[in-house]
Coordinates of C-alpha atoms in Angstrom, one line a residue:
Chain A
X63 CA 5.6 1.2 18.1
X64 CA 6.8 -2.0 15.9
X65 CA 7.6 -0.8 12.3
X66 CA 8.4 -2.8 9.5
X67 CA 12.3 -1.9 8.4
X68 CA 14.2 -2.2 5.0
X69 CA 17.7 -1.7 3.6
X70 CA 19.1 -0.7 1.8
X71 CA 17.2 2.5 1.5
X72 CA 18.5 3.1 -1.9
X73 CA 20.5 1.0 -4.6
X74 CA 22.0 1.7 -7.8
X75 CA 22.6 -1.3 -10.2
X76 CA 24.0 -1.6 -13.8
X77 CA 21.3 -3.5 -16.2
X78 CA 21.6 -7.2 -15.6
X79 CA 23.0 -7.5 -12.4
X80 CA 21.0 -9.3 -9.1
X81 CA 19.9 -7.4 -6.2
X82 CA 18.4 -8.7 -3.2
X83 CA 16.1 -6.1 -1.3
X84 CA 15.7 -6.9 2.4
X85 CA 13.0 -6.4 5.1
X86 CA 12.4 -7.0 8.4
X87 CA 8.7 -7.3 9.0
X88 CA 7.1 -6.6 12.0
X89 CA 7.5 -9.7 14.7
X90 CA 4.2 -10.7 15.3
X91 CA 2.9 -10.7 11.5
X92 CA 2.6 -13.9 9.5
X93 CA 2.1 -12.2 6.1
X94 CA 4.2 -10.6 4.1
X95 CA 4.0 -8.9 0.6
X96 CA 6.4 -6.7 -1.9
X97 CA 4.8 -3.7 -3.6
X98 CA 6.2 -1.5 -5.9
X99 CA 5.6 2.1 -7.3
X100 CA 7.3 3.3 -10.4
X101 CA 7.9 7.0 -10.0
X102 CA 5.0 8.9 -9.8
X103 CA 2.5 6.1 -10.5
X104 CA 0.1 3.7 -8.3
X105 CA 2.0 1.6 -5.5
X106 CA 1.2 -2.4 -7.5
X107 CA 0.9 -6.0 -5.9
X108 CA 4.0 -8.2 -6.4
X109 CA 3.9 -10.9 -4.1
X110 CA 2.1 -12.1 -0.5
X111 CA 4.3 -15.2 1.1
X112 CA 2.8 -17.0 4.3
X113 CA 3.6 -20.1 5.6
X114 CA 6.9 -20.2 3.5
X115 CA 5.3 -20.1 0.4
X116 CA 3.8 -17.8 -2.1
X117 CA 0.5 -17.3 -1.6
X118 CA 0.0 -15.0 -4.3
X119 CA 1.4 -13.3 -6.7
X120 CA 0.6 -10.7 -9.6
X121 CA 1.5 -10.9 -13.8
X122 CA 4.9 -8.4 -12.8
X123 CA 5.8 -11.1 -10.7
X124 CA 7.7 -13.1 -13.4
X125 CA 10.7 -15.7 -13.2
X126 CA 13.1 -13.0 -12.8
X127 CA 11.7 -12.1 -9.3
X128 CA 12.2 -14.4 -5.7
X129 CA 10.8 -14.4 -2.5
X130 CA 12.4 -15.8 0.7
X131 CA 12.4 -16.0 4.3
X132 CA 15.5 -16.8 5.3
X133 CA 15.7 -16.9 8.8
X134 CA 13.1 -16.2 11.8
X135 CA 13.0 -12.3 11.1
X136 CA 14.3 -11.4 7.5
X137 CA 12.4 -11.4 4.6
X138 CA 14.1 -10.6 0.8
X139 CA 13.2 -9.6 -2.4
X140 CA 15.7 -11.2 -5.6
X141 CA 15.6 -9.6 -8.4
X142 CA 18.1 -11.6 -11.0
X143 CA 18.8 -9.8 -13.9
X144 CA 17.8 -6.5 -13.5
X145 CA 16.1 -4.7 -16.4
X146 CA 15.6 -0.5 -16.8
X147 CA 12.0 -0.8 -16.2
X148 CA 12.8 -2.5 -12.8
X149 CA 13.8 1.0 -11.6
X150 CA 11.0 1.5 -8.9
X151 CA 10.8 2.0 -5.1
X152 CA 10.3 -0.9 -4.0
X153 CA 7.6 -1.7 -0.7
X154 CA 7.6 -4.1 2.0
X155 CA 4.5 -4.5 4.3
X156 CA 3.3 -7.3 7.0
X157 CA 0.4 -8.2 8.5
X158 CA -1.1 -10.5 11.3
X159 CA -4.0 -13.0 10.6
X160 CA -7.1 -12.7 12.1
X161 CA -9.7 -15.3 13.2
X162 CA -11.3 -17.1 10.5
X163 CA -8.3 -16.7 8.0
X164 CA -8.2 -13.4 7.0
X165 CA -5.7 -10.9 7.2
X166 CA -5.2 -7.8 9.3
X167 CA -4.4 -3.9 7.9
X168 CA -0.9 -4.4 6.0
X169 CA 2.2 -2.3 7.3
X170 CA 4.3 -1.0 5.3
X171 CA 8.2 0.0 6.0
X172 CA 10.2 3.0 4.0
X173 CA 10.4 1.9 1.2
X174 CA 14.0 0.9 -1.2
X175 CA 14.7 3.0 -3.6
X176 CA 16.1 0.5 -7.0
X177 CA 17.6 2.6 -10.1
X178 CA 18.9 0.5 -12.6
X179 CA 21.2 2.2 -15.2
Chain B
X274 CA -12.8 -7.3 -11.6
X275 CA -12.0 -5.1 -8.9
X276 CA -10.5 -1.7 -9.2
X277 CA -9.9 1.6 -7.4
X278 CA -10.9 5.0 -8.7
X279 CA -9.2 8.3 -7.5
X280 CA -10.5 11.2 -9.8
X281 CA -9.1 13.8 -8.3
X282 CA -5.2 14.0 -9.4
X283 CA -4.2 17.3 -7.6
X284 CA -5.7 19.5 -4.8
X285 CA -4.6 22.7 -3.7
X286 CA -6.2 24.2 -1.1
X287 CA -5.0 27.1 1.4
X288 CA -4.5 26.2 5.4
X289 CA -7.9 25.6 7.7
X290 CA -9.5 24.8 4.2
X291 CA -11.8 21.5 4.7
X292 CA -11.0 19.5 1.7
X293 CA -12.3 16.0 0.9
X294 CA -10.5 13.6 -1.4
X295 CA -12.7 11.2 -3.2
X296 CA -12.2 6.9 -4.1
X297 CA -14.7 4.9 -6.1
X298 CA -14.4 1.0 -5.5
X299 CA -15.7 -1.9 -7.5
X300 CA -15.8 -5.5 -6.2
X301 CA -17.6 -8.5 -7.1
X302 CA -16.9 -9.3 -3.5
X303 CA -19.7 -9.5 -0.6
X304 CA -17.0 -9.2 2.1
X305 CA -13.8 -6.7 0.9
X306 CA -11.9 -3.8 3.2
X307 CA -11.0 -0.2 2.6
X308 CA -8.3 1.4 3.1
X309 CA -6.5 5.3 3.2
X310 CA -2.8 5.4 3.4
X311 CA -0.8 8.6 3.5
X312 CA 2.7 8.8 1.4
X313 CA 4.3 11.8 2.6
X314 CA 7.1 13.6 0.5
X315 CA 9.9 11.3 2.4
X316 CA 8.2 8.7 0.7
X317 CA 6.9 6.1 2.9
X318 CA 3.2 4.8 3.1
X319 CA 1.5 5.6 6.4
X320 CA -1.8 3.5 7.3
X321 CA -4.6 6.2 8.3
X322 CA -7.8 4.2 8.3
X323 CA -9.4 0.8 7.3
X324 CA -12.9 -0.2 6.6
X325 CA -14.8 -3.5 6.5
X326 CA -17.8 -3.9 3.7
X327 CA -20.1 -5.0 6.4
X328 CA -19.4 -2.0 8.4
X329 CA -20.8 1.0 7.1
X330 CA -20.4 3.6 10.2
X331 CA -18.5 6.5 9.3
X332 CA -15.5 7.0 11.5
X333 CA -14.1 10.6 12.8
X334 CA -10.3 11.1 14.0
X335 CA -9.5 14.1 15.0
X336 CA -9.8 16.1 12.3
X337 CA -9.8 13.8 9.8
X338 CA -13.2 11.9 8.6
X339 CA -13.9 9.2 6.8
X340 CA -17.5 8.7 4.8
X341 CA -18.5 4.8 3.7
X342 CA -21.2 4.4 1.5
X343 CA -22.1 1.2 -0.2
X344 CA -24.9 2.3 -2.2
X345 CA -22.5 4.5 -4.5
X346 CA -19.6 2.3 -3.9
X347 CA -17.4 5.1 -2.1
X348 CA -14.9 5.7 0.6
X349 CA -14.8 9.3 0.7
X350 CA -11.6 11.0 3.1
X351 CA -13.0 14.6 4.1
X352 CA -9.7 16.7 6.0
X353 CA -11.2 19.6 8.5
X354 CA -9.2 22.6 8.9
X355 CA -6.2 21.1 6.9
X356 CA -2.9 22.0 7.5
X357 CA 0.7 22.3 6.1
X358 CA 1.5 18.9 6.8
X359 CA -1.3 17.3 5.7
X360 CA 0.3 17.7 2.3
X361 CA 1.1 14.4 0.7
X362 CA -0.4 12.0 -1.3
X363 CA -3.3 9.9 -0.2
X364 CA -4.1 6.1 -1.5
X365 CA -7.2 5.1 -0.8
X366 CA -7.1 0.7 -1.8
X367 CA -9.4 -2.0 -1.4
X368 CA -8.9 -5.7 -0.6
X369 CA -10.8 -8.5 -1.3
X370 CA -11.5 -11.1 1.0
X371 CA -11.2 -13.6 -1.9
X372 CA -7.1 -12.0 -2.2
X373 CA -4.2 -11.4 -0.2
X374 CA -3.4 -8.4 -2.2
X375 CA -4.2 -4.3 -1.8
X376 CA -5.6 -2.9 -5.2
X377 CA -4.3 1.1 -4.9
X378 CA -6.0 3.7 -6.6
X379 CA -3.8 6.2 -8.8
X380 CA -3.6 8.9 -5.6
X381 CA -4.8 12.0 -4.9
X382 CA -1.6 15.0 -4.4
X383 CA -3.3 17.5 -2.0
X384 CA -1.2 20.6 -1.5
X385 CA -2.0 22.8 1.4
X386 CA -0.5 26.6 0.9
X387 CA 0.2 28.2 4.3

């Protein structure tokens, strides 16, 4: 059954530095969104790209955060200056559109684990 | 505004127990989707069920049941005869049509004791 990958499964960062999460969504799916839970909390909205552009995208999502599709199957997650409260696991899910413009159930993959010391 | 409510923080039950795990929606939408996902202890989010608002069947799989009512604006998950592994944490979320994005409740921890 297709699943939606990402790597690394965990990362450890000093305060400040960039990290780039990576995901490979399933290959049929169009849209794709980053989701994030802070340990112990609810699982929040970051981003949904389609068509090679943001289609949405929530407050957390500031200037510090980047989406991008860089080739036919990858899809990353920038984060470019890493701050303590960044320290999250961070989620990747697709999904394929449906007639009439809406989207199907979103997939998720595993999950990256981001501590930021 | 929309938002997802999951009172229940924590159920314990013992094995074969039914148990059902609660979620109150609120949309301003006419056409929205529910969903249940499962996060096991390993950590991942597993799809279990989703719902459309014009749909309001209730939906059995195997021993899992899922009860939709729009009149009280919830998408109650009942678990028959639960079992060890059923223990996780379940998300129930809604979607607008209006949005690309899944609004999660806070989860419900169920803990089934052998």
């Amino acid at each position: 059954e297709p699943e939606v990958t990402q790597t690394p499964s965990h990362q450890v960062t000093q305060m400040g530095q960039e990290v780039i999460l990576r995901c490979v969504p399933i290959s049929n799916h169009l849209y794709f969104y980053w989701y994030r839970q802070i340990l112990g909390q609810k699982v929040e909205f970051l981003v949904s790209f389609y068509n090679n552009e943001i289609s949405e995208k929530s407050e957390i999502f500031d200037d510090q955060f980047s989406v991008e599709r860089p080739d036919g199957s990858n899809f990353t997650l920038k984060i470019r200056s890493t701050k303590l409260e960044d320290s999250a696991m961070y989620f990747c899910a697709s999904s394929e559109p449906l007639a009439g413009g809406t989207q199907e159930t979103q997939y998720f993959g595993p999950g990256t684990r981001l501590l930021v010391l | 505004a929309q938002k997802v409510t999951q009172a229940q923080t924590e159920i314990s039950v013992v094995e074969k127990e039914d148990v059902t795990l609660d979620c109150v929606y609120e949309t301003r939408d006419t056409t929205y989707y529910l969903f249940w996902y499962k996060q096991p202890p390993s950590g991942e989010l597993v799809f279990l069920i989703r719902r459309n608002s014009f749909d309001e069947q209730n939906e059995i799989s195997g021993r899992y049941s899922w009860n939709f009512q729009k009149s009280t604006s919830s998408f109650n998950f009942t678990i028959t005869a639960s079992q060890v592994v059923d223990s996780a944490v379940y998300f129930c979320a809604l979607k607008a049509d209006s949005s690309y994005k899944l609004i999660f409740g806070s989860g419900t921890r169920l803990l089934v004791r052998p």
